[in-house]
C-alpha cells in the first residue's frame, strides 16, 4: 500500500500496525509522536492501530529550537 | 572590638513561579542554532537555565538515524522542556504542534505558544495567537504566550488564562535589545502572572535591563547560540539576569539632572 509518510509517498505492506511501521523504519523505542490523518495515535495504541492505504502519517520528535 | 565584615546577603529565596512550579533560574534558553549537541549542552549548563525550549519537527526517515537525540542530551528528568510552536503561522498549526508535543512528552502541558505573522519581522499574529490560546487553555494546556509589547494585548492573554505572558524586546534573533522599555514596564505593572521578555535580547546588559524593569525572567536563544563564544555568553547572561533581578529588588535611585556629592561637606579643612 501507499501512504504519505512525513510528506513523501512510500510503499509498505498491507495490514501494518503503527508499531510495525516504526519497527520497519528503525524507530522502535525512540521518543517520538505519531499522527495519522491529523489525529494523534497515542503510544498505548501503537500495537492496535492499523495503518490504512492512503493514510497521511507524520512522525515527529523534539529538536533544538528557540 | 573589630568590625565584622558582612558579605552582601544573596537573594536566595526568590523563586520564579510558573503554573505552580518554582524555578530558581530566571533565564530560560532555547536550544536552536548551536553547532552540535556538545555545544548545546555546554551552553545550557553554563546558563543555569532550568526551562529549555525545543521545537517539534518531522523525524528523519532513513537518514542520520544515529544522530544524537536532543532529549537524551537534555533529558526531561533534569530540565523542564518547553515545546514551542515556532514556525507556525496559523492557530491550527500551533494547536496541532502543542498536541503532538504533549504526546511526545508524556502528557506535559507547559507550552510556548507563538503564532507568527510574517517572515520578515517574525512578529506575532495576535488574532491567530488569541484564537490558539482559547483552544489550548480549554484543552488543559499551560500556555506561555509570545506576544508583542502591547500592554492591552498582554493583559488580554493573562485574562484568557495564560500562565505567563512573554512580550518581545525586539524581533526574534535581531539582538536589538529592549526597544520599548516603557511598554515592558507597563505590562509588568499590570500583570498578576509572570512576564518574561522573549526575543530580541543581544547581550547581557539587555537581559539585565529587562530584569531591572521588573520582568520575572528572560527567554533567549540567538543571543547565546550566535555569540562568538556561546558558553561564555551563556555565563554572562546568567550573571546579567541575576544582577538585573537584584538591582530591581534593591530599588534603584531616582534619576536626577544635577549632581549630589557622595562625600560629606562637614569636616572639610580647606
Tab-separated table of C-alpha atoms in Angstrom:
chain	number	residue	atom	x	y	z
A	1	UNK	CA	0.000	0.000	0.000
A	2	UNK	CA	0.997	3.615	-0.464
A	3	UNK	CA	0.995	6.016	2.428
A	4	UNK	CA	2.220	9.589	2.744
A	5	UNK	CA	4.945	9.441	5.357
A	6	UNK	CA	6.318	12.784	6.568
A	7	UNK	CA	5.254	14.301	3.280
A	8	UNK	CA	6.700	11.584	0.999
A	9	UNK	CA	4.753	8.855	-0.779
A	10	UNK	CA	6.084	5.464	0.324
A	11	UNK	CA	5.240	1.774	-0.094
A	12	UNK	CA	4.555	-0.551	2.816
A	13	UNK	CA	2.939	-3.991	3.241
A	14	UNK	CA	-0.825	-4.025	3.909
A	15	UNK	CA	-2.256	-4.500	7.434
A	16	UNK	CA	0.694	-2.801	9.116
A	17	UNK	CA	0.284	-1.689	12.719
A	18	UNK	CA	1.773	1.589	13.874
A	19	UNK	CA	4.290	-0.419	15.888
A	20	UNK	CA	5.288	-2.458	12.843
A	21	UNK	CA	5.666	0.717	10.799
A	22	UNK	CA	8.001	2.214	13.403
A	23	UNK	CA	9.935	-1.063	13.587
A	24	UNK	CA	10.339	-1.125	9.786
A	25	UNK	CA	11.704	2.418	9.976
A	26	UNK	CA	14.145	1.531	12.748
A	27	UNK	CA	12.400	3.898	15.141
A	28	UNK	CA	11.271	1.443	17.813
A	29	UNK	CA	11.893	2.789	21.288
A	30	UNK	CA	12.687	6.313	20.080
A	31	UNK	CA	10.917	9.213	21.755
A	32	UNK	CA	8.501	10.396	19.088
A	33	UNK	CA	4.871	11.206	18.480
A	34	UNK	CA	2.681	9.815	15.727
A	35	UNK	CA	-0.164	11.446	13.880
A	36	UNK	CA	-2.337	9.715	11.293
A	37	UNK	CA	-4.616	11.894	9.157
A	38	UNK	CA	-4.097	14.734	11.644
A	39	UNK	CA	-5.231	12.613	14.615
A	40	UNK	CA	-2.708	11.685	17.295
A	41	UNK	CA	-2.185	7.970	17.800
A	42	UNK	CA	-1.246	7.550	21.475
A	43	UNK	CA	1.718	5.320	22.277
A	44	UNK	CA	-0.644	2.896	24.042
A	45	UNK	CA	-2.419	2.341	20.691
A	46	UNK	CA	0.687	1.632	18.587
A	47	UNK	CA	0.030	-2.138	18.642
A	48	UNK	CA	-3.618	-1.979	17.730
A	49	UNK	CA	-3.691	0.941	15.303
A	50	UNK	CA	-3.612	-0.357	11.722
A	51	UNK	CA	-2.245	1.957	9.035
A	52	UNK	CA	-4.621	2.200	6.061
A	53	UNK	CA	-3.740	2.737	2.399
A	54	UNK	CA	-3.505	6.445	1.605
A	55	UNK	CA	-3.025	7.448	5.251
A	56	UNK	CA	-1.117	10.637	5.898
A	57	UNK	CA	1.371	9.745	8.611
A	58	UNK	CA	3.514	12.221	10.494
A	59	UNK	CA	6.275	11.096	12.839
A	60	UNK	CA	7.763	13.934	14.877
A	61	UNK	CA	10.366	14.420	17.562
A	62	UNK	CA	11.945	17.241	19.564
A	63	UNK	CA	14.880	19.147	18.121
A	64	UNK	CA	16.760	22.294	19.061
A	65	UNK	CA	14.676	25.446	18.816
A	66	UNK	CA	14.159	28.782	20.495
B	1	UNK	CA	36.299	45.432	69.002
B	2	UNK	CA	36.901	44.922	65.360
B	3	UNK	CA	34.092	45.427	62.893
B	4	UNK	CA	32.700	42.276	61.334
B	5	UNK	CA	32.733	42.431	57.558
B	6	UNK	CA	29.467	41.280	56.082
B	7	UNK	CA	29.247	39.788	52.630
B	8	UNK	CA	26.151	41.111	50.853
B	9	UNK	CA	23.234	38.838	51.602
B	10	UNK	CA	22.497	36.941	48.416
B	11	UNK	CA	18.885	36.773	47.394
B	12	UNK	CA	18.261	33.104	47.966
B	13	UNK	CA	14.533	32.867	48.430
B	14	UNK	CA	13.272	34.490	45.278
B	15	UNK	CA	11.866	31.723	43.116
B	16	UNK	CA	10.167	32.214	39.789
B	17	UNK	CA	6.715	30.649	39.993
B	18	UNK	CA	5.195	29.409	36.739
B	19	UNK	CA	1.981	27.386	36.808
B	20	UNK	CA	2.591	26.478	40.446
B	21	UNK	CA	6.157	25.249	39.936
B	22	UNK	CA	9.151	27.026	41.489
B	23	UNK	CA	12.254	27.696	39.441
B	24	UNK	CA	15.490	29.126	40.725
B	25	UNK	CA	16.797	30.402	37.428
B	26	UNK	CA	15.095	33.314	35.729
B	27	UNK	CA	16.910	32.677	32.482
B	28	UNK	CA	15.113	30.418	30.012
B	29	UNK	CA	17.037	29.323	26.950
B	30	UNK	CA	16.324	27.991	23.510
B	31	UNK	CA	18.272	25.088	22.060
B	32	UNK	CA	18.395	26.109	18.396
B	33	UNK	CA	21.269	27.337	16.211
B	34	UNK	CA	24.065	25.539	18.078
B	35	UNK	CA	26.913	23.887	16.195
B	36	UNK	CA	26.244	20.491	17.761
B	37	UNK	CA	24.831	18.754	20.828
B	38	UNK	CA	28.082	19.183	22.760
B	39	UNK	CA	27.858	22.944	22.427
B	40	UNK	CA	24.107	22.859	23.160
B	41	UNK	CA	24.734	21.061	26.441
B	42	UNK	CA	27.739	23.165	27.473
B	43	UNK	CA	25.923	26.456	26.846
B	44	UNK	CA	22.717	25.255	28.510
B	45	UNK	CA	24.656	24.187	31.596
B	46	UNK	CA	26.592	27.465	31.705
B	47	UNK	CA	23.330	29.413	31.518
B	48	UNK	CA	21.994	27.695	34.620
B	49	UNK	CA	18.593	27.516	32.909
B	50	UNK	CA	16.032	25.033	34.193
B	51	UNK	CA	13.490	25.627	31.444
B	52	UNK	CA	14.641	24.985	27.878
B	53	UNK	CA	12.613	25.335	24.714
B	54	UNK	CA	12.506	22.700	21.992
B	55	UNK	CA	10.924	22.609	18.561
B	56	UNK	CA	8.746	19.802	17.208
B	57	UNK	CA	9.717	18.635	13.721
B	58	UNK	CA	9.494	15.627	11.435
B	59	UNK	CA	11.764	12.741	12.373
B	60	UNK	CA	14.368	11.942	9.745
B	61	UNK	CA	13.318	8.779	7.984
B	62	UNK	CA	16.232	6.602	6.943
B	63	UNK	CA	18.833	9.352	7.255
B	64	UNK	CA	21.111	10.317	10.140
B	65	UNK	CA	19.468	7.614	12.166
B	66	UNK	CA	22.248	7.624	14.736
B	67	UNK	CA	22.367	11.360	15.246
B	68	UNK	CA	22.097	12.147	18.962
B	69	UNK	CA	18.618	12.893	20.222
B	70	UNK	CA	18.152	16.249	21.938
B	71	UNK	CA	16.093	14.657	24.705
B	72	UNK	CA	18.985	12.331	25.533
B	73	UNK	CA	21.292	15.333	25.916
B	74	UNK	CA	18.716	17.432	27.817
B	75	UNK	CA	16.534	14.809	29.496
B	76	UNK	CA	13.077	15.745	30.781
B	77	UNK	CA	14.136	14.371	34.177
B	78	UNK	CA	16.683	17.197	34.524
B	79	UNK	CA	15.130	20.055	32.578
B	80	UNK	CA	11.645	21.432	32.188
B	81	UNK	CA	11.174	21.151	28.446
B	82	UNK	CA	9.134	23.887	26.881
B	83	UNK	CA	7.949	22.813	23.439
B	84	UNK	CA	7.393	25.777	21.172
B	85	UNK	CA	5.217	26.341	18.142
B	86	UNK	CA	7.952	28.152	16.230
B	87	UNK	CA	7.322	28.268	12.517
B	88	UNK	CA	3.536	28.197	12.885
B	89	UNK	CA	1.613	30.918	11.044
B	90	UNK	CA	-1.902	29.732	11.905
B	91	UNK	CA	-3.738	28.864	15.117
B	92	UNK	CA	-4.494	25.442	13.644
B	93	UNK	CA	-0.817	24.563	13.097
B	94	UNK	CA	0.093	25.816	16.550
B	95	UNK	CA	-2.640	23.776	18.259
B	96	UNK	CA	-1.612	20.678	16.308
B	97	UNK	CA	2.020	21.195	17.315
B	98	UNK	CA	1.103	21.532	21.002
B	99	UNK	CA	-0.939	18.348	20.928
B	100	UNK	CA	1.911	16.414	19.311
B	101	UNK	CA	4.309	17.843	21.889
B	102	UNK	CA	2.050	16.740	24.734
B	103	UNK	CA	2.002	13.211	23.342
B	104	UNK	CA	5.757	13.268	22.758
B	105	UNK	CA	6.453	14.400	26.332
B	106	UNK	CA	4.030	12.051	28.110
B	107	UNK	CA	1.222	14.464	28.875
B	108	UNK	CA	3.392	17.518	29.541
B	109	UNK	CA	1.123	20.584	29.398
B	110	UNK	CA	3.507	23.554	29.558
B	111	UNK	CA	3.952	25.017	26.071
B	112	UNK	CA	5.331	28.135	24.486
B	113	UNK	CA	2.749	29.417	22.038
B	114	UNK	CA	3.948	31.558	19.190
B	115	UNK	CA	1.968	32.200	16.044
B	116	UNK	CA	3.928	34.285	13.599
B	117	UNK	CA	2.637	36.993	11.299
B	118	UNK	CA	5.290	37.329	8.626
B	119	UNK	CA	8.712	36.008	7.761
B	120	UNK	CA	10.480	39.336	7.643
B	121	UNK	CA	9.670	40.505	11.164
B	122	UNK	CA	8.561	37.258	12.838
B	123	UNK	CA	6.195	39.499	14.780
B	124	UNK	CA	3.314	37.585	16.363
B	125	UNK	CA	-0.047	37.354	14.611
B	126	UNK	CA	-2.143	38.430	17.575
B	127	UNK	CA	-5.509	37.390	16.110
B	128	UNK	CA	-4.258	33.865	15.441
B	129	UNK	CA	-2.471	33.736	18.801
B	130	UNK	CA	-5.678	34.706	20.646
B	131	UNK	CA	-7.588	32.016	18.748
B	132	UNK	CA	-4.996	29.347	19.588
B	133	UNK	CA	-4.834	30.470	23.228
B	134	UNK	CA	-8.581	29.996	23.702
B	135	UNK	CA	-8.452	26.434	22.361
B	136	UNK	CA	-5.271	25.427	24.189
B	137	UNK	CA	-6.333	26.788	27.586
B	138	UNK	CA	-9.666	24.981	27.260
B	139	UNK	CA	-7.765	21.826	26.314
B	140	UNK	CA	-5.781	21.957	29.569
B	141	UNK	CA	-2.504	23.358	28.273
B	142	UNK	CA	-0.465	25.721	30.404
B	143	UNK	CA	0.296	28.389	27.886
B	144	UNK	CA	3.288	30.707	27.953
B	145	UNK	CA	2.488	33.083	25.165
B	146	UNK	CA	4.808	35.047	22.885
B	147	UNK	CA	3.293	38.417	22.105
B	148	UNK	CA	4.242	41.939	21.130
B	149	UNK	CA	4.927	44.694	23.636
B	150	UNK	CA	1.307	45.922	23.695
B	151	UNK	CA	0.075	46.186	27.324
B	152	UNK	CA	-3.578	45.796	26.333
B	153	UNK	CA	-2.970	42.557	24.453
B	154	UNK	CA	-0.674	41.277	27.210
B	155	UNK	CA	-3.445	41.773	29.767
B	156	UNK	CA	-5.939	40.025	27.493
B	157	UNK	CA	-3.711	36.921	27.325
B	158	UNK	CA	-3.492	36.908	31.112
B	159	UNK	CA	-7.276	37.143	31.432
B	160	UNK	CA	-7.649	34.243	28.994
B	161	UNK	CA	-5.680	32.013	31.356
B	162	UNK	CA	-2.100	32.070	30.086
B	163	UNK	CA	0.339	31.052	32.840
B	164	UNK	CA	2.956	33.537	31.602
B	165	UNK	CA	2.981	36.361	29.093
B	166	UNK	CA	6.139	36.877	27.056
B	167	UNK	CA	6.408	40.161	25.202
B	168	UNK	CA	9.200	40.584	22.690
B	169	UNK	CA	12.027	43.021	23.361
B	170	UNK	CA	12.703	43.316	19.622
B	171	UNK	CA	12.275	40.987	16.616
B	172	UNK	CA	13.347	37.372	17.141
B	173	UNK	CA	17.066	36.942	16.541
B	174	UNK	CA	17.617	40.671	15.963
B	175	UNK	CA	19.722	41.380	19.053
B	176	UNK	CA	18.339	44.923	19.122
B	177	UNK	CA	17.631	44.841	22.852
B	178	UNK	CA	14.625	46.329	24.596
B	179	UNK	CA	13.087	48.766	22.111
B	180	UNK	CA	10.187	49.881	24.275
B	181	UNK	CA	11.109	49.768	27.952
B	182	UNK	CA	8.085	51.896	28.882
B	183	UNK	CA	5.658	49.355	27.458
B	184	UNK	CA	7.511	46.455	29.087
B	185	UNK	CA	7.309	48.306	32.410
B	186	UNK	CA	3.570	48.911	31.931
B	187	UNK	CA	2.987	45.256	31.069
B	188	UNK	CA	4.849	44.216	34.236
B	189	UNK	CA	2.908	46.676	36.414
B	190	UNK	CA	-0.447	45.447	35.102
B	191	UNK	CA	0.297	41.750	35.450
B	192	UNK	CA	-0.517	39.115	38.020
B	193	UNK	CA	1.187	36.327	36.041
B	194	UNK	CA	4.918	36.176	35.285
B	195	UNK	CA	6.094	38.464	32.484
B	196	UNK	CA	9.141	37.231	30.601
B	197	UNK	CA	10.883	39.072	27.829
B	198	UNK	CA	11.088	36.678	24.921
B	199	UNK	CA	13.204	37.503	21.892
B	200	UNK	CA	15.359	40.385	20.776
B	201	UNK	CA	17.978	40.391	23.529
B	202	UNK	CA	21.519	40.923	22.220
B	203	UNK	CA	23.851	40.919	25.181
B	204	UNK	CA	23.994	40.663	28.974
B	205	UNK	CA	23.089	44.308	29.617
B	206	UNK	CA	19.847	43.812	27.649
B	207	UNK	CA	18.956	40.900	29.910
B	208	UNK	CA	19.842	42.962	32.983
B	209	UNK	CA	17.667	45.835	31.760
B	210	UNK	CA	14.690	43.503	31.292
B	211	UNK	CA	15.080	42.346	34.871
B	212	UNK	CA	15.567	45.891	36.170
B	213	UNK	CA	12.251	46.792	34.563
B	214	UNK	CA	10.691	44.156	36.808
B	215	UNK	CA	10.341	41.269	34.371
B	216	UNK	CA	10.166	37.867	36.010
B	217	UNK	CA	12.544	36.293	33.545
B	218	UNK	CA	14.009	36.351	30.057
B	219	UNK	CA	13.863	33.737	27.334
B	220	UNK	CA	16.593	33.849	24.707
B	221	UNK	CA	18.304	31.689	22.127
B	222	UNK	CA	20.181	33.547	19.384
B	223	UNK	CA	21.975	35.946	21.746
B	224	UNK	CA	23.737	32.928	23.271
B	225	UNK	CA	23.916	30.462	20.389
B	226	UNK	CA	25.010	33.128	17.908
B	227	UNK	CA	27.742	34.637	20.111
B	228	UNK	CA	31.349	34.006	19.125
B	229	UNK	CA	31.714	32.004	22.344
B	230	UNK	CA	28.240	30.698	23.231
B	231	UNK	CA	29.301	29.079	26.507
B	232	UNK	CA	30.891	32.293	27.779
B	233	UNK	CA	27.863	34.312	26.668
B	234	UNK	CA	25.567	31.869	28.470
B	235	UNK	CA	27.524	32.532	31.641
B	236	UNK	CA	27.358	36.307	31.023
B	237	UNK	CA	23.594	36.126	30.533
B	238	UNK	CA	23.178	34.206	33.772
B	239	UNK	CA	25.016	36.976	35.613
B	240	UNK	CA	23.146	39.713	33.747
B	241	UNK	CA	19.835	38.188	34.775
B	242	UNK	CA	20.922	37.821	38.395
B	243	UNK	CA	22.370	41.343	38.551
B	244	UNK	CA	19.264	42.853	36.998
B	245	UNK	CA	16.977	40.976	39.366
B	246	UNK	CA	18.931	42.019	42.446
B	247	UNK	CA	19.014	45.636	41.228
B	248	UNK	CA	15.243	45.549	40.737
B	249	UNK	CA	14.686	44.156	44.227
B	250	UNK	CA	17.195	46.584	45.727
B	251	UNK	CA	15.394	49.582	44.208
B	252	UNK	CA	17.445	51.941	42.071
B	253	UNK	CA	17.983	55.624	42.906
B	254	UNK	CA	15.859	58.127	41.045
B	255	UNK	CA	17.409	59.870	38.057
B	256	UNK	CA	18.317	63.491	38.766
B	257	UNK	CA	19.518	66.137	36.397
B	258	UNK	CA	22.258	67.538	38.622
B	259	UNK	CA	24.952	66.204	40.903
B	260	UNK	CA	24.674	65.120	44.514
B	261	UNK	CA	28.027	64.812	46.305
B	262	UNK	CA	28.877	61.417	47.748
B	263	UNK	CA	31.323	62.734	50.381
B	264	UNK	CA	30.093	64.880	53.267
B	265	UNK	CA	30.724	68.624	53.225
B	266	UNK	CA	31.010	68.724	57.049
B	267	UNK	CA	34.554	68.410	58.342
B	268	UNK	CA	36.273	69.766	55.298
B	269	UNK	CA	39.539	71.514	56.353
B	270	UNK	CA	40.080	73.633	53.216
